[in-house]
PDB file of C-alpha atoms in Angstrom:
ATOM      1  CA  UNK A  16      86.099  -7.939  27.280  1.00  0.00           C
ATOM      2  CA  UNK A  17      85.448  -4.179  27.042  1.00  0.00           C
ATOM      3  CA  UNK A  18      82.320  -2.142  28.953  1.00  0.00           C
ATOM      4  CA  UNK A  19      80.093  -0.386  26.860  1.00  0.00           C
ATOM      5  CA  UNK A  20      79.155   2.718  28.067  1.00  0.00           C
ATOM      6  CA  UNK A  21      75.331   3.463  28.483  1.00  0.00           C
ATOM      7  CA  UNK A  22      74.418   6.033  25.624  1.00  0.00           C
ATOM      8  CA  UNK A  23      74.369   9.921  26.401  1.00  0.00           C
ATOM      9  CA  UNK A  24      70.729  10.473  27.728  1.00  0.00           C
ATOM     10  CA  UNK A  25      70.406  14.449  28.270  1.00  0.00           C
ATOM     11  CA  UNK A  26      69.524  15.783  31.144  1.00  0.00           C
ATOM     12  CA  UNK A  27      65.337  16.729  31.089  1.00  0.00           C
ATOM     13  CA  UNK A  28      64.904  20.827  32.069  1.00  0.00           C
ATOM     14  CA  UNK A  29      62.303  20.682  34.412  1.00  0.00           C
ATOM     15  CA  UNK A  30      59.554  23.414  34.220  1.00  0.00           C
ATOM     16  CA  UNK A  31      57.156  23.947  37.601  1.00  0.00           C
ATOM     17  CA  UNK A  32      53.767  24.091  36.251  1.00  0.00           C
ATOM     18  CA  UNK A  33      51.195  24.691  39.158  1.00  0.00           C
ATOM     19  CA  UNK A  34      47.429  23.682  38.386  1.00  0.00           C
ATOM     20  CA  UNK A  35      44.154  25.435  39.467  1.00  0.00           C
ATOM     21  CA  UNK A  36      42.673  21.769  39.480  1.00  0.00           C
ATOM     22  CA  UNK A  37      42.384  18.483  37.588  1.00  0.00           C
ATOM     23  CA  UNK A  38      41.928  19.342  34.117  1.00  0.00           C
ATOM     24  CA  UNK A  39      44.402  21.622  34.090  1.00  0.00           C
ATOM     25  CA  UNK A  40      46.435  19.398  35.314  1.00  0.00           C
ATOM     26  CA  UNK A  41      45.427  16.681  32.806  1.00  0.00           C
ATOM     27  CA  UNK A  42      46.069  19.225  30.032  1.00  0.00           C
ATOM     28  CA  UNK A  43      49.623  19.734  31.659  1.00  0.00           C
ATOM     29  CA  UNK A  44      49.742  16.289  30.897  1.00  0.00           C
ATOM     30  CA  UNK A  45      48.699  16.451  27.874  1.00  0.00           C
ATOM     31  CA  UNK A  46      51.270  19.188  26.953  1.00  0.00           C
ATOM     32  CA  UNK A  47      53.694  16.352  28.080  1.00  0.00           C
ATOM     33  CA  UNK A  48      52.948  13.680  25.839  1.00  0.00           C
ATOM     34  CA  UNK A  49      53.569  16.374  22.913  1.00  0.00           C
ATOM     35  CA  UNK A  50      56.992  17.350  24.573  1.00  0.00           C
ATOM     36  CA  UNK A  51      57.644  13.716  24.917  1.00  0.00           C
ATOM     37  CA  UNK A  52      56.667  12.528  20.982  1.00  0.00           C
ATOM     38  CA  UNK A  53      58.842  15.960  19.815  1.00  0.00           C
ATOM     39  CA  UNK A  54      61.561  14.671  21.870  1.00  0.00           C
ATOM     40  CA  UNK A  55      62.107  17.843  23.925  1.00  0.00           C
ATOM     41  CA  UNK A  56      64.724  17.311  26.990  1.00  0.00           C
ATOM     42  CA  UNK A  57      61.730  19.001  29.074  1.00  0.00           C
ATOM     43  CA  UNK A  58      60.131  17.401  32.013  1.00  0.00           C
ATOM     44  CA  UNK A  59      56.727  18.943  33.168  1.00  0.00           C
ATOM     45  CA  UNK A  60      56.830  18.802  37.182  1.00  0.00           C
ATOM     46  CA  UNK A  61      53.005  19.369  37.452  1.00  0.00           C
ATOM     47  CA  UNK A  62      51.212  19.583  40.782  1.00  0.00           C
ATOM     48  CA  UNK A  63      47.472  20.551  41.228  1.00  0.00           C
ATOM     49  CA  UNK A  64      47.175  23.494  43.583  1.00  0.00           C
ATOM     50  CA  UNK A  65      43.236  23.145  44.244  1.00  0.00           C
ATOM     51  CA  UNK A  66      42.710  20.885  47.207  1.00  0.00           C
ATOM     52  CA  UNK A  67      42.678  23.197  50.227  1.00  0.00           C
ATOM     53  CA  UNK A  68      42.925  26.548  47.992  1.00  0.00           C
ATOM     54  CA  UNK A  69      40.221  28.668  46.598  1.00  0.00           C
ATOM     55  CA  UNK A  70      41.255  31.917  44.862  1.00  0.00           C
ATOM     56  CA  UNK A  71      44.074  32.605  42.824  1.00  0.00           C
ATOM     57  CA  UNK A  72      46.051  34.245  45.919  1.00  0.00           C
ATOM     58  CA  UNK A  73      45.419  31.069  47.788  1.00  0.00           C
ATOM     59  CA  UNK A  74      46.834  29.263  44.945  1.00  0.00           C
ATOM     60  CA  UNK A  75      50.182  30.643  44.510  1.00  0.00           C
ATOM     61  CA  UNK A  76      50.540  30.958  47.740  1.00  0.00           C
ATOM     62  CA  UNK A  77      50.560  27.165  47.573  1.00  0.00           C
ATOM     63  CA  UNK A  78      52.915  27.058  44.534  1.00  0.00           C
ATOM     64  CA  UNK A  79      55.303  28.862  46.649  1.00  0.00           C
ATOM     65  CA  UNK A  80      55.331  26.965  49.285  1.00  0.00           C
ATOM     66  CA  UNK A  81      55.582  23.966  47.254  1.00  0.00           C
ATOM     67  CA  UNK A  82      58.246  25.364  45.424  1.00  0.00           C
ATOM     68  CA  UNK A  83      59.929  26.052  48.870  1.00  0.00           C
ATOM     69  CA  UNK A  84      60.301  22.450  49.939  1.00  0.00           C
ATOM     70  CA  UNK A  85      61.105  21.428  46.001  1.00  0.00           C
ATOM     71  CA  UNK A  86      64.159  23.887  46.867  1.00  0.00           C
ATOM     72  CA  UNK A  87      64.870  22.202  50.321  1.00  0.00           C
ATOM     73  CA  UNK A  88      65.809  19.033  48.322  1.00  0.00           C
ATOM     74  CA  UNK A  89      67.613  21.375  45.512  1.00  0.00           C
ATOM     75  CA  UNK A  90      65.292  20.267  42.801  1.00  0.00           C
ATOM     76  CA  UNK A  91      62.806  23.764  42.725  1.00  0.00           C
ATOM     77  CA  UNK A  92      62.730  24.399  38.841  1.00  0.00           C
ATOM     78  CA  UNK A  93      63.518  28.058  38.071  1.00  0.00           C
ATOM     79  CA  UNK A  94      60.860  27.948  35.115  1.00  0.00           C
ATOM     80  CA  UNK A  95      57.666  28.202  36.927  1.00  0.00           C
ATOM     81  CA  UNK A  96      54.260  28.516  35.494  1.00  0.00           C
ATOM     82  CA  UNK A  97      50.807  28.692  37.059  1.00  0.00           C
ATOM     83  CA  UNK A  98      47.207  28.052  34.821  1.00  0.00           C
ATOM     84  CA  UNK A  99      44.541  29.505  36.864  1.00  0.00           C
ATOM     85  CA  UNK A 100      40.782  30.776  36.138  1.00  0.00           C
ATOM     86  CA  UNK A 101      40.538  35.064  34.881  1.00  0.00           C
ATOM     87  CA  UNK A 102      37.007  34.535  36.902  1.00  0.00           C
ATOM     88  CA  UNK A 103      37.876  33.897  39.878  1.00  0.00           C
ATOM     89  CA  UNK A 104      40.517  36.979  39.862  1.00  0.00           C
ATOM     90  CA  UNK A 105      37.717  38.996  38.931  1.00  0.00           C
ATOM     91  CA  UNK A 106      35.326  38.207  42.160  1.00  0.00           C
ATOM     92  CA  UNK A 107      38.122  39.862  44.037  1.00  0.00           C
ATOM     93  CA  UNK A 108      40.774  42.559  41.962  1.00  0.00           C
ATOM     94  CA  UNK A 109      42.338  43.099  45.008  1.00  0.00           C
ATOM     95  CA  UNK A 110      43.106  40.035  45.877  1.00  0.00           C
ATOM     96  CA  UNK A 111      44.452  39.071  42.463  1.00  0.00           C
ATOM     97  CA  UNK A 112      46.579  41.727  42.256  1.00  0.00           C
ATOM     98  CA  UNK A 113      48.537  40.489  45.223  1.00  0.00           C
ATOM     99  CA  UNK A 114      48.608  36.922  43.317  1.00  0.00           C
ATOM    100  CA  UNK A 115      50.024  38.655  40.626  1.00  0.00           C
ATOM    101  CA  UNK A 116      52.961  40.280  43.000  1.00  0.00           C
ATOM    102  CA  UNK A 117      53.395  37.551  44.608  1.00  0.00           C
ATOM    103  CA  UNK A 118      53.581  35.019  41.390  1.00  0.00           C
ATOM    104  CA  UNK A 119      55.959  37.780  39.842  1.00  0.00           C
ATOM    105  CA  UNK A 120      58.489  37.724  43.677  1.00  0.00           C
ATOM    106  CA  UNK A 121      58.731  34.228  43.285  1.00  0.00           C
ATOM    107  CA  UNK A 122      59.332  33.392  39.303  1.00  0.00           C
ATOM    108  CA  UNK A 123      55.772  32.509  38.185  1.00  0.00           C
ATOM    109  CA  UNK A 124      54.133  33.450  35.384  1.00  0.00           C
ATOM    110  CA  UNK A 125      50.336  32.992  35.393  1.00  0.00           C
ATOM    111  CA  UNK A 126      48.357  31.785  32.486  1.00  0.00           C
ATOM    112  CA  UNK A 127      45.221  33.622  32.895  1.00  0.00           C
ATOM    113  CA  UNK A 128      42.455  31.171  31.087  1.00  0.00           C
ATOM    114  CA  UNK A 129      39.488  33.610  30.096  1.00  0.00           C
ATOM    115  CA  UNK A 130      37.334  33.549  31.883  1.00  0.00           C
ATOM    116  CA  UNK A 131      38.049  29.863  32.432  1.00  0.00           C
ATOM    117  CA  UNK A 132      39.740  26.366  31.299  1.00  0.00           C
ATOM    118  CA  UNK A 133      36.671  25.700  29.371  1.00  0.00           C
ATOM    119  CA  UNK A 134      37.280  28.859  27.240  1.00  0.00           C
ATOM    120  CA  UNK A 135      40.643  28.203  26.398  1.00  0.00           C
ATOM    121  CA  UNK A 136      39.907  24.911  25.419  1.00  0.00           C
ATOM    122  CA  UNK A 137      37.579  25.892  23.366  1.00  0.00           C
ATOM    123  CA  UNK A 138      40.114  28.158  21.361  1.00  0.00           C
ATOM    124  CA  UNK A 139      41.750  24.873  20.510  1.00  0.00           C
ATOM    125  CA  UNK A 140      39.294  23.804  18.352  1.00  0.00           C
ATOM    126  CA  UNK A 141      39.203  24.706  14.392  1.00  0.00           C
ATOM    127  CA  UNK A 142      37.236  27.638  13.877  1.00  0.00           C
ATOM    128  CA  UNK A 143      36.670  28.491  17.391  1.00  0.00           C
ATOM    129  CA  UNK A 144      40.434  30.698  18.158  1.00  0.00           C
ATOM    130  CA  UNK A 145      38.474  33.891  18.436  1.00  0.00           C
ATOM    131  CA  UNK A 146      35.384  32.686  20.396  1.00  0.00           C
ATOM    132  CA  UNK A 147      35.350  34.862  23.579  1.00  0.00           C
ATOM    133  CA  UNK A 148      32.370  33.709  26.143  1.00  0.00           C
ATOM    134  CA  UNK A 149      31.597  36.307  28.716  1.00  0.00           C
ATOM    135  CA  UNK A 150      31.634  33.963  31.406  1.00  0.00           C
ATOM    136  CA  UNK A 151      32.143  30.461  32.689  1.00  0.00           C
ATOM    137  CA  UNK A 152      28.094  29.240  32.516  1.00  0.00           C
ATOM    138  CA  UNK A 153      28.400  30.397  28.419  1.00  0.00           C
ATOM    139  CA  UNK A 154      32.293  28.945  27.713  1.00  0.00           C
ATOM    140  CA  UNK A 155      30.873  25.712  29.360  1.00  0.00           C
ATOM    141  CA  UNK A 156      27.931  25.774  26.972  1.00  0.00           C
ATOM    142  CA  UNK A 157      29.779  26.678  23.813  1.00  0.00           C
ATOM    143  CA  UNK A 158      32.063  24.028  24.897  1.00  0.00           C
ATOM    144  CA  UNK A 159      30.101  21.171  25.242  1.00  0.00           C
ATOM    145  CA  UNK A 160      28.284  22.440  21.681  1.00  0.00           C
ATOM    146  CA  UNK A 161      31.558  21.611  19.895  1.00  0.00           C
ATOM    147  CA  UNK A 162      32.547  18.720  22.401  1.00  0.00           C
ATOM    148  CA  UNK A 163      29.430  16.737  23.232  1.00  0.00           C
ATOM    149  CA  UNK A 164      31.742  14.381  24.497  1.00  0.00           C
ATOM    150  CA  UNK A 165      33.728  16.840  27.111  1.00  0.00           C
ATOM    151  CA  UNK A 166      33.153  15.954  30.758  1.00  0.00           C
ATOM    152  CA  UNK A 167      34.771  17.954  33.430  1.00  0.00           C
ATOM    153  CA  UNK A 168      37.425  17.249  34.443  1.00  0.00           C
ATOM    154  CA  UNK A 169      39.411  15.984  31.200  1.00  0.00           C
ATOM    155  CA  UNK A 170      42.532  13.669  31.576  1.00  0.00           C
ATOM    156  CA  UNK A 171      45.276  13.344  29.026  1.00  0.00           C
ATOM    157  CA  UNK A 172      43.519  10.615  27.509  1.00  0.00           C
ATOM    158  CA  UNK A 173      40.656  11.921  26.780  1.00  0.00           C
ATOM    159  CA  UNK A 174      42.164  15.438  25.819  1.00  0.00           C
ATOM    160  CA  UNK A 175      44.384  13.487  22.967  1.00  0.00           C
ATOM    161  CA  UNK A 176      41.393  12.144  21.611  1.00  0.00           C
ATOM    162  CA  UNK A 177      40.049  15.744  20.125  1.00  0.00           C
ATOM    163  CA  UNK A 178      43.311  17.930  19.948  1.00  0.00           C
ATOM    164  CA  UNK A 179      46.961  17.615  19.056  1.00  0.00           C
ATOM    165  CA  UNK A 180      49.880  19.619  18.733  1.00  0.00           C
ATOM    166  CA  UNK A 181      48.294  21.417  15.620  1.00  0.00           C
ATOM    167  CA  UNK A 182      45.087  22.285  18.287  1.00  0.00           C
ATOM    168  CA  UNK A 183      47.985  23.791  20.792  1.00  0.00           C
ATOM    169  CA  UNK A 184      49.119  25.974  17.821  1.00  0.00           C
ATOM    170  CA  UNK A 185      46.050  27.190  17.007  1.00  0.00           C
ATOM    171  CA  UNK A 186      45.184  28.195  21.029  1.00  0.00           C
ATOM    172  CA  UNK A 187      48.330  29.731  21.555  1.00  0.00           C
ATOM    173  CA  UNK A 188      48.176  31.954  18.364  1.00  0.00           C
ATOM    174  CA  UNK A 189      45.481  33.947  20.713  1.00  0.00           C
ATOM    175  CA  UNK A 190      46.585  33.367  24.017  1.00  0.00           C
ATOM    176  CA  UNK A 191      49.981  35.252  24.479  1.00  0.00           C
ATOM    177  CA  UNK A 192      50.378  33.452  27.688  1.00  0.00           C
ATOM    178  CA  UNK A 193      50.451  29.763  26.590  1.00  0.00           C
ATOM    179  CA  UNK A 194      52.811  31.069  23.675  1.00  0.00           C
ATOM    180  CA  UNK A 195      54.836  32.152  26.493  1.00  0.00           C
ATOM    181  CA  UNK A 196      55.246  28.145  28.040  1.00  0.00           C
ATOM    182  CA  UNK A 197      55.113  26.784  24.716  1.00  0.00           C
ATOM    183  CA  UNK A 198      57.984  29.241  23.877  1.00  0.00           C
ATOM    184  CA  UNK A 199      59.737  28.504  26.788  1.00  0.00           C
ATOM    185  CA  UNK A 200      59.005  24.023  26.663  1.00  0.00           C
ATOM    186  CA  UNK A 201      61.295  24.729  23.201  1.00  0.00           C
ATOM    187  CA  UNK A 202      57.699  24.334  21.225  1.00  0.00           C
ATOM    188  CA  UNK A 203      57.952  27.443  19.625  1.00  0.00           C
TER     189      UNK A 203
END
C-alpha cells in the first residue's frame, strides 16, 4: 500500500501591516477575508501599534522594533505597510517628517488616511470617493450620516456587513496609497 502525498499547498507571502489602532486593524482584517475568498497566497501579519504610542513617530518606531524581533526569529516580512491618521502628522510636521524617514530606512510605506480612518472609510461607500472632510469631528459626522450603524472601532464583521471588494475598488481609485497594498496583496 502506497502513501499519498499531501497536496501542494503554496507557501502564503506574508505582508507586515502595522495599525494606528483597532479599526484599522479590523479593516486589515477585513482586507484578509477578501485575500482569503480570491485565494491570494498572501498572509496579512497585522499588529496594532496604538497601545503605548501616540503620534505617528511613536508608531513606527514601534513597527520597527516589532519588526526587529519578527527578524530575530527570521520571519520579519520585507513588505511592510503602516495605516496611520494625516491628523495627527499635522499637530506636529516635524515630527512626521522623521516618521516618514524613518518608515522609508526601514521598508514601510505609510498609508496616510485623510485626515483620518473615518474619512477613508467613507470613500468606500458609493457616491462618496471624492468626499474630502476637513477634519476628523466632520469625517466622523459625514460618516455616521451614511453609516448610522458605524461604531468606533469596527471589526471585520461588522466592516463586511456594508463593503466588499467592489467598496475597496472604489476607495483605492482615490487613495494612491491603498492602491499601492492592494497592488502589492496581488489585488490589483
Amino acid at each position: 500500500m502506497s502513501r499519498r502525498r499531501p497536496p501542494f499547498i503554496e507557501p502564503r507571502r506574508p505582508i507586515y501591516i502595522g495599525c494606528e489602532g483597532a479599526s484599522e486593524a479590523g479593516y486589515a482584517g477585513f482586507l484578509q477575508d477578501l485575500i482569503r475568498d480570491a485565494n491570494l497566497a498572501v498572509h496579512l501579519h497585522v499588529e496594532e501599534l496604538g497601545p503605548g504610542t501616540g503620534d505617528p513617530l511613536s508608531r513606527i518606531e514601534m513597527a520597527v522594533l516589532r519588526l526587529k524581533r519578527l527578524q530575530q526569529k527570521r520571519s520579519a516580512p520585507t513588505e511592510r505597510f503602516a495605516l496611520l491618521d494625516f491628523d495627527q502628522a499635522e499637530r506636529d510636521p516635524q515630527r512626521a517628517e522623521r516618521a516618514g524617514r524613518l518608515a522609508a530606512d526601514n521598508g514601510i510605506t505609510i498609508l496616510w488616511q485623510r485626515p483620518c480612518f473615518e474619512a477613508m472609510l467613507l470613500r468606500h461607500l458609493l457616491g462618496k470617493t471624492a468626499n474630502r472632510p476637513p477634519d476628523t469631528p466632520g469625517a466622523i459626522k459625514a460618516l455616521e450620516k451614511e453609516w448610522p450603524e458605524y461604531k468606533k472601532p469596527m471589526t471585520r464583521a461588522n466592516l463586511a456587513r456594508r463593503i466588499d471588494r467592489d467598496a475597496v475598488m472604489r476607495a483605492a481609485s482615490v487613495e494612491d496609497e491603498l492602491r499601492a497594498l492592494l497592488r502589492c496583496i496581488g489585488m490589483l
